[in-house]
């Protein structure tokens, strides 16, 4: 894969997550998220929990909220598609904020056929549930992550930050 | 063994712990025994109370954390046993009330058999300490182990009782559940769950 247009998105994201004050990260990888998850797992200041299903990560982060611990969920778009029930009946019902970093699979520059439906329908599903989402596609947007994290706490519900392919993989396709 | 009798044996020791209840029968019976508003009664996300409790246990490692789960809930998220097995925090006690039915919706039977061995499933997932309690006498004998430090999953084999279909009995829910539990955590442990503006 050419990385001529790539930025160090993973490194910048790692630092921005720490700037959010995150001390617990719960994750289930897809291939875009894996390098970031590997970084967090190696960070001695962050408790990292590998889960078997994405909604576990949502619930673990929600429990950590009640100890005053800042947490984050890192999953792929396909995994997020499995979570709306738990996000609605745990986080929306009890007004528990949870911040999710999610690969923006199925975007127009992601030519994997098995990601196409996620790209076309995931954001409308989030909007139907009134879960705010934003897009992180540049280092400038990464730098605003701590502000978005604070906004999530104020929202008292799930907030999804989609990580764009251009940030993680550079501007050219494999 | 009835769930309530089992909880009555546990309840005197609960003030030492942070307690999380899965929705349904576990939450309803714990409320009936304790009337505790310092417990988090999960009203949704069936199958994920144990994950929620794991998040508390990992971030408050010196505090005993109990999750009162149901077998219907646990079986909705059996993969969580692998996650739990990978961590097995010393301060977490996972108690599974196993009646092999969906009691709060009328007692319809679960998939599986009465002989389904949840402790064996847990051990198969990699959990080192998983036991089954089948009577109140066994429960009394198991209490010192349940209360001792160290991760433990305990399956409480109880009767499927014939009760009317009832809604959650706690007279609070949703956001009030969050604020009652969160304020309790703040008072008890001196942590800051909510910011200066209350969110």
Short mmCIF file of C-alpha atoms in Angstrom, two decimals:
data_model
loop_
_atom_site.label_atom_id
_atom_site.label_comp_id
_atom_site.label_asym_id
_atom_site.label_seq_id
_atom_site.Cartn_x
_atom_site.Cartn_y
_atom_site.Cartn_z
CA UNK A 1 0.00 0.00 0.00
CA UNK A 2 1.25 3.46 -0.75
CA UNK A 3 1.50 5.68 2.26
CA UNK A 4 2.71 8.76 0.45
CA UNK A 5 -0.22 10.80 1.69
CA UNK A 6 -0.48 9.17 5.08
CA UNK A 7 -0.11 11.17 8.25
CA UNK A 8 0.76 9.70 11.62
CA UNK A 9 -2.89 9.46 12.44
CA UNK A 10 -2.49 6.61 14.90
CA UNK A 11 0.18 8.40 16.91
CA UNK A 12 -1.82 11.61 16.98
CA UNK A 13 -4.96 9.74 18.03
CA UNK A 14 -3.09 7.99 20.82
CA UNK A 15 -1.90 11.31 22.20
CA UNK A 16 -5.33 12.89 21.80
CA UNK A 17 -6.96 10.01 23.69
CA UNK A 18 -4.54 10.61 26.53
CA UNK A 19 -5.29 14.31 26.39
CA UNK A 20 -8.95 13.40 26.94
CA UNK A 21 -7.88 11.88 30.27
CA UNK A 22 -8.84 8.37 29.20
CA UNK A 23 -7.62 5.71 31.62
CA UNK A 24 -9.65 2.73 30.39
CA UNK A 25 -10.05 1.62 26.79
CA UNK A 26 -12.22 -1.31 25.73
CA UNK A 27 -11.86 -2.57 22.22
CA UNK A 28 -12.60 -5.09 19.51
CA UNK A 29 -10.52 -4.45 16.40
CA UNK A 30 -11.07 -4.19 12.73
CA UNK A 31 -8.04 -3.78 10.49
CA UNK A 32 -8.23 0.03 10.47
CA UNK A 33 -8.43 0.22 14.27
CA UNK A 34 -5.87 -2.46 15.06
CA UNK A 35 -2.73 -0.24 15.03
CA UNK A 36 -4.35 2.24 17.43
CA UNK A 37 -5.55 -0.53 19.72
CA UNK A 38 -2.06 -2.03 19.77
CA UNK A 39 -0.67 1.33 20.88
CA UNK A 40 -3.22 1.68 23.67
CA UNK A 41 -2.66 -1.88 24.86
CA UNK A 42 1.04 -1.10 25.27
CA UNK A 43 0.39 2.13 27.18
CA UNK A 44 1.01 1.53 30.91
CA UNK A 45 -1.19 4.48 31.85
CA UNK A 46 -4.28 2.96 30.23
CA UNK A 47 -6.16 -0.14 31.34
CA UNK A 48 -7.01 -1.90 28.11
CA UNK A 49 -9.74 -4.54 27.94
CA UNK A 50 -10.15 -6.83 24.96
CA UNK A 51 -13.77 -7.90 24.55
CA UNK A 52 -15.52 -10.66 22.64
CA UNK A 53 -18.41 -8.50 21.44
CA UNK A 54 -18.59 -4.75 20.95
CA UNK A 55 -21.47 -4.11 23.35
CA UNK A 56 -19.32 -5.48 26.16
CA UNK A 57 -16.98 -2.57 25.56
CA UNK A 58 -19.92 -0.16 25.82
CA UNK A 59 -21.00 -1.67 29.14
CA UNK A 60 -17.46 -1.79 30.56
CA UNK A 61 -16.96 1.88 29.71
CA UNK A 62 -20.34 2.68 31.25
CA UNK A 63 -19.43 0.95 34.50
CA UNK A 64 -16.12 2.79 34.62
CA UNK A 65 -18.03 6.07 34.36
CA UNK A 66 -19.34 5.50 37.89
CA UNK A 67 -15.86 5.30 39.39
CA UNK A 68 -14.98 8.65 37.87
CA UNK A 69 -12.76 6.98 35.28
CA UNK A 70 -12.65 8.38 31.78
CA UNK A 71 -13.00 5.64 29.23
CA UNK A 72 -13.34 5.08 25.52
CA UNK A 73 -14.67 2.37 23.22
CA UNK A 74 -12.68 1.50 20.09
CA UNK A 75 -14.43 -0.68 17.53
CA UNK A 76 -15.11 -1.05 13.83
CA UNK A 77 -18.19 0.15 11.99
CA UNK A 78 -19.51 -3.38 11.59
CA UNK A 79 -19.22 -3.86 15.33
CA UNK A 80 -21.07 -0.64 16.02
CA UNK A 81 -23.91 -2.03 13.93
CA UNK A 82 -24.36 -4.72 16.62
CA UNK A 83 -24.63 -2.22 19.50
CA UNK A 84 -27.74 -0.03 19.07
CA UNK A 85 -29.86 -2.05 21.49
CA UNK A 86 -27.40 -1.75 24.35
CA UNK A 87 -26.57 1.86 23.55
CA UNK A 88 -30.28 2.68 23.68
CA UNK A 89 -31.36 0.65 26.71
CA UNK A 90 -28.26 1.28 28.84
CA UNK A 91 -26.79 4.60 27.79
CA UNK A 92 -29.80 6.44 26.47
CA UNK A 93 -32.12 5.11 29.16
CA UNK A 94 -29.77 5.91 32.03
CA UNK A 95 -28.18 8.96 30.38
CA UNK A 96 -24.68 7.52 30.65
CA UNK A 97 -22.20 9.18 28.29
CA UNK A 98 -19.99 6.88 26.25
CA UNK A 99 -17.50 7.97 23.62
CA UNK A 100 -16.89 5.60 20.73
CA UNK A 101 -14.03 5.81 18.25
CA UNK A 102 -15.15 3.89 15.19
CA UNK A 103 -13.59 3.22 11.79
CA UNK A 104 -15.58 4.89 9.04
CA UNK A 105 -15.88 1.74 6.97
CA UNK A 106 -17.90 1.91 3.81
CA UNK A 107 -16.92 5.50 3.06
CA UNK A 108 -16.61 6.39 -0.63
CA UNK A 109 -12.87 5.70 -0.51
CA UNK A 110 -13.32 2.27 1.08
CA UNK A 111 -13.79 -0.14 -1.79
CA UNK A 112 -14.43 -3.28 0.26
CA UNK A 113 -17.76 -4.70 -0.85
CA UNK A 114 -18.56 -6.18 2.57
CA UNK A 115 -18.37 -2.71 4.15
CA UNK A 116 -20.75 -1.09 1.71
CA UNK A 117 -23.96 -1.45 3.74
CA UNK A 118 -22.31 -0.12 6.89
CA UNK A 119 -21.20 2.96 4.98
CA UNK A 120 -24.62 3.57 3.55
CA UNK A 121 -26.85 2.85 6.54
CA UNK A 122 -24.92 3.18 9.82
CA UNK A 123 -25.08 6.95 10.16
CA UNK A 124 -28.84 7.09 9.45
CA UNK A 125 -29.33 4.45 12.16
CA UNK A 126 -27.38 6.59 14.64
CA UNK A 127 -29.41 9.63 13.65
CA UNK A 128 -32.65 7.72 14.15
CA UNK A 129 -31.53 7.02 17.71
CA UNK A 130 -30.41 10.64 18.18
CA UNK A 131 -26.80 9.61 18.81
CA UNK A 132 -24.53 12.43 17.64
CA UNK A 133 -21.64 11.55 15.37
CA UNK A 134 -18.69 13.44 14.02
CA UNK A 135 -15.91 12.73 11.57
CA UNK A 136 -12.19 12.90 12.22
CA UNK A 137 -10.29 13.17 8.97
CA UNK A 138 -7.25 15.32 9.71
CA UNK A 139 -4.70 16.06 12.40
CA UNK A 140 -6.58 19.29 13.07
CA UNK A 141 -9.72 17.27 13.75
CA UNK A 142 -7.74 14.88 15.97
CA UNK A 143 -6.60 17.86 18.03
CA UNK A 144 -10.25 18.66 18.73
CA UNK A 145 -10.87 15.22 20.21
CA UNK A 146 -10.64 16.39 23.85
CA UNK A 147 -13.29 19.01 23.16
CA UNK A 148 -15.51 16.37 21.58
CA UNK A 149 -15.00 14.14 24.60
CA UNK A 150 -16.17 16.90 26.95
CA UNK A 151 -19.15 17.50 24.68
CA UNK A 152 -20.05 13.81 24.95
CA UNK A 153 -20.14 14.07 28.75
CA UNK A 154 -22.45 17.05 28.42
CA UNK A 155 -24.64 15.17 25.95
CA UNK A 156 -25.08 12.30 28.45
CA UNK A 157 -25.53 9.78 25.65
CA UNK A 158 -23.42 7.91 23.11
CA UNK A 159 -21.30 10.04 20.81
CA UNK A 160 -19.52 8.39 17.88
CA UNK A 161 -16.35 9.77 16.31
CA UNK A 162 -15.75 8.16 12.93
CA UNK A 163 -12.14 7.86 11.89
CA UNK A 164 -11.75 8.56 8.19
CA UNK A 165 -9.65 6.41 5.91
CA UNK A 166 -7.55 9.37 4.86
CA UNK A 167 -6.42 9.84 8.46
CA UNK A 168 -5.62 6.18 9.13
CA UNK A 169 -4.50 4.89 5.76
CA UNK A 170 -3.47 7.92 3.77
CA UNK A 171 -4.99 9.28 0.62
CA UNK A 172 -4.25 6.46 -1.78
CA UNK A 173 -5.94 3.12 -1.91
CA UNK A 174 -4.16 -0.23 -1.92
CA UNK B 1 -33.65 -23.02 47.00
CA UNK B 2 -35.48 -19.79 46.27
CA UNK B 3 -33.69 -16.73 44.99
CA UNK B 4 -34.96 -14.56 47.82
CA UNK B 5 -33.73 -16.98 50.50
CA UNK B 6 -30.34 -17.01 48.85
CA UNK B 7 -30.19 -13.21 48.70
CA UNK B 8 -31.23 -12.99 52.35
CA UNK B 9 -28.06 -14.87 53.25
CA UNK B 10 -25.95 -12.56 51.09
CA UNK B 11 -27.53 -9.25 51.98
CA UNK B 12 -25.90 -8.68 55.41
CA UNK B 13 -22.51 -8.57 53.69
CA UNK B 14 -23.57 -6.28 50.85
CA UNK B 15 -22.61 -2.99 52.52
CA UNK B 16 -18.98 -3.97 51.96
CA UNK B 17 -19.51 -4.20 48.22
CA UNK B 18 -20.66 -2.25 45.21
CA UNK B 19 -23.60 -4.23 43.81
CA UNK B 20 -24.84 -4.34 40.23
CA UNK B 21 -28.00 -6.27 39.32
CA UNK B 22 -28.99 -7.59 35.94
CA UNK B 23 -32.48 -6.65 34.89
CA UNK B 24 -35.39 -8.85 35.84
CA UNK B 25 -35.57 -11.33 38.63
CA UNK B 26 -32.11 -10.70 40.11
CA UNK B 27 -32.82 -6.98 40.42
CA UNK B 28 -36.36 -7.46 41.64
CA UNK B 29 -35.45 -9.96 44.36
CA UNK B 30 -32.42 -7.95 45.51
CA UNK B 31 -34.66 -4.91 45.83
CA UNK B 32 -37.23 -6.94 47.75
CA UNK B 33 -34.57 -8.08 50.22
CA UNK B 34 -32.50 -4.92 50.61
CA UNK B 35 -34.54 -1.91 49.38
CA UNK B 36 -31.07 -0.63 48.55
CA UNK B 37 -30.85 2.48 46.42
CA UNK B 38 -27.06 2.19 46.48
CA UNK B 39 -27.25 -0.65 43.96
CA UNK B 40 -27.25 -0.18 40.20
CA UNK B 41 -30.30 -1.99 38.83
CA UNK B 42 -29.81 -2.34 35.12
CA UNK B 43 -33.13 -1.87 33.38
CA UNK B 44 -31.88 -2.71 29.90
CA UNK B 45 -28.91 -4.12 28.04
CA UNK B 46 -29.82 -7.70 28.96
CA UNK B 47 -26.60 -9.69 29.17
CA UNK B 48 -24.30 -6.80 29.95
CA UNK B 49 -24.60 -6.24 33.71
CA UNK B 50 -21.48 -8.34 34.23
CA UNK B 51 -19.57 -6.22 31.72
CA UNK B 52 -20.77 -3.07 33.51
CA UNK B 53 -19.58 -4.54 36.82
CA UNK B 54 -16.24 -5.48 35.26
CA UNK B 55 -15.76 -1.83 34.30
CA UNK B 56 -16.29 -0.85 37.94
CA UNK B 57 -14.08 -3.61 39.29
CA UNK B 58 -11.15 -2.82 37.00
CA UNK B 59 -11.19 0.86 37.82
CA UNK B 60 -11.79 0.48 41.57
CA UNK B 61 -9.57 -2.52 42.32
CA UNK B 62 -9.61 -2.24 46.11
CA UNK B 63 -13.40 -2.36 46.38
CA UNK B 64 -15.42 -5.58 46.33
CA UNK B 65 -17.83 -5.56 43.40
CA UNK B 66 -20.71 -8.02 43.14
CA UNK B 67 -22.75 -8.61 40.03
CA UNK B 68 -26.03 -10.43 40.57
CA UNK B 69 -26.67 -11.86 37.14
CA UNK B 70 -29.38 -14.11 35.76
CA UNK B 71 -28.78 -17.16 33.65
CA UNK B 72 -31.03 -15.77 30.93
CA UNK B 73 -28.89 -12.64 30.90
CA UNK B 74 -25.59 -14.48 31.04
CA UNK B 75 -26.59 -16.68 28.13
CA UNK B 76 -27.29 -13.62 26.01
CA UNK B 77 -23.62 -12.71 26.29
CA UNK B 78 -21.63 -15.87 26.93
CA UNK B 79 -18.65 -14.33 25.18
CA UNK B 80 -18.33 -12.01 28.16
CA UNK B 81 -17.07 -15.00 30.14
CA UNK B 82 -13.98 -14.97 27.91
CA UNK B 83 -13.46 -11.28 28.61
CA UNK B 84 -13.93 -11.90 32.32
CA UNK B 85 -11.57 -14.88 32.17
CA UNK B 86 -8.87 -12.71 30.65
CA UNK B 87 -9.02 -10.33 33.63
CA UNK B 88 -10.50 -12.16 36.66
CA UNK B 89 -10.04 -9.18 38.97
CA UNK B 90 -9.61 -10.16 42.61
CA UNK B 91 -12.37 -7.80 43.70
CA UNK B 92 -15.11 -9.12 41.41
CA UNK B 93 -17.71 -11.69 42.46
CA UNK B 94 -20.00 -12.89 39.70
CA UNK B 95 -23.14 -14.56 41.08
CA UNK B 96 -25.45 -16.16 38.54
CA UNK B 97 -29.00 -16.82 39.66
CA UNK B 98 -29.82 -19.88 37.60
CA UNK B 99 -33.48 -20.83 37.35
CA UNK B 100 -33.29 -21.96 33.72
CA UNK B 101 -36.36 -19.92 32.84
CA UNK B 102 -37.41 -16.36 32.02
CA UNK B 103 -39.15 -15.82 35.31
CA UNK B 104 -40.21 -12.19 35.03
CA UNK B 105 -42.00 -12.80 31.77
CA UNK B 106 -44.00 -15.72 33.08
CA UNK B 107 -41.50 -18.49 33.70
CA UNK B 108 -41.11 -19.73 30.15
CA UNK B 109 -38.18 -22.13 29.92
CA UNK B 110 -34.83 -21.10 28.54
CA UNK B 111 -33.04 -22.94 25.77
CA UNK B 112 -30.85 -25.69 27.14
CA UNK B 113 -31.63 -28.18 29.85
CA UNK B 114 -31.99 -28.08 33.60
CA UNK B 115 -28.74 -30.03 33.63
CA UNK B 116 -26.90 -27.31 31.70
CA UNK B 117 -23.76 -26.70 33.75
CA UNK B 118 -22.98 -22.98 33.77
CA UNK B 119 -19.95 -23.38 36.03
CA UNK B 120 -18.49 -25.83 33.52
CA UNK B 121 -19.13 -23.32 30.74
CA UNK B 122 -17.32 -20.68 32.79
CA UNK B 123 -14.39 -22.99 33.46
CA UNK B 124 -14.29 -23.81 29.79
CA UNK B 125 -14.01 -20.10 29.07
CA UNK B 126 -10.91 -20.00 31.22
CA UNK B 127 -12.35 -18.88 34.55
CA UNK B 128 -10.31 -20.60 37.24
CA UNK B 129 -12.77 -20.48 40.13
CA UNK B 130 -16.39 -21.33 39.31
CA UNK B 131 -18.66 -23.19 41.74
CA UNK B 132 -22.28 -24.26 41.91
CA UNK B 133 -24.49 -23.92 44.97
CA UNK B 134 -27.66 -26.05 45.03
CA UNK B 135 -29.15 -25.54 48.51
CA UNK B 136 -29.21 -23.05 51.36
CA UNK B 137 -26.89 -25.31 53.33
CA UNK B 138 -24.42 -25.25 50.46
CA UNK B 139 -24.88 -21.50 50.26
CA UNK B 140 -23.99 -21.10 53.94
CA UNK B 141 -20.92 -23.26 53.40
CA UNK B 142 -19.92 -21.28 50.32
CA UNK B 143 -20.32 -17.84 51.92
CA UNK B 144 -16.78 -17.59 53.34
CA UNK B 145 -15.40 -18.35 49.89
CA UNK B 146 -17.77 -15.90 48.23
CA UNK B 147 -16.75 -13.19 50.69
CA UNK B 148 -13.02 -13.88 50.61
CA UNK B 149 -10.72 -11.89 48.32
CA UNK B 150 -10.26 -13.34 44.87
CA UNK B 151 -12.32 -13.58 41.74
CA UNK B 152 -15.12 -16.16 41.89
CA UNK B 153 -18.09 -17.07 39.71
CA UNK B 154 -20.86 -18.71 41.72
CA UNK B 155 -23.86 -20.35 40.10
CA UNK B 156 -26.89 -20.31 42.39
CA UNK B 157 -29.22 -23.09 41.26
CA UNK B 158 -32.66 -21.84 42.30
CA UNK B 159 -36.26 -22.75 41.63
CA UNK B 160 -38.19 -21.32 38.72
CA UNK B 161 -41.00 -19.76 40.73
CA UNK B 162 -44.56 -19.19 39.71
CA UNK B 163 -45.08 -15.46 40.08
CA UNK B 164 -47.15 -12.90 38.24
CA UNK B 165 -45.52 -10.87 35.52
CA UNK B 166 -44.31 -7.69 37.18
CA UNK B 167 -42.52 -4.57 36.01
CA UNK B 168 -39.28 -3.45 37.72
CA UNK B 169 -40.30 -2.63 41.30
CA UNK B 170 -37.76 0.09 42.06
CA UNK B 171 -39.62 3.40 42.32
CA UNK B 172 -36.89 5.13 40.29
CA UNK B 173 -35.35 4.47 36.90
CA UNK B 174 -33.42 5.94 34.02
CA UNK B 175 -31.57 9.11 34.86
CA UNK B 176 -32.55 8.92 38.53
CA UNK B 177 -30.90 5.50 38.75
CA UNK B 178 -27.74 7.04 37.35
CA UNK B 179 -27.70 9.96 39.73
CA UNK B 180 -28.60 7.95 42.85
CA UNK B 181 -25.86 5.41 42.15
CA UNK B 182 -23.33 7.98 40.99
CA UNK B 183 -23.88 10.26 43.99
CA UNK B 184 -23.55 7.24 46.27
CA UNK B 185 -20.22 6.38 44.64
CA UNK B 186 -19.06 9.96 45.10
CA UNK B 187 -20.03 10.06 48.79
CA UNK B 188 -18.67 6.64 49.61
CA UNK B 189 -15.40 6.70 47.71
CA UNK B 190 -14.65 10.37 47.22
CA UNK B 191 -14.51 9.99 43.46
CA UNK B 192 -15.83 12.59 41.06
CA UNK B 193 -18.44 11.00 38.81
CA UNK B 194 -20.18 14.21 37.85
CA UNK B 195 -18.56 17.53 37.17
CA UNK B 196 -19.27 20.83 38.89
CA UNK B 197 -22.30 21.39 36.68
CA UNK B 198 -23.81 18.04 37.58
CA UNK B 199 -23.24 16.02 34.40
#
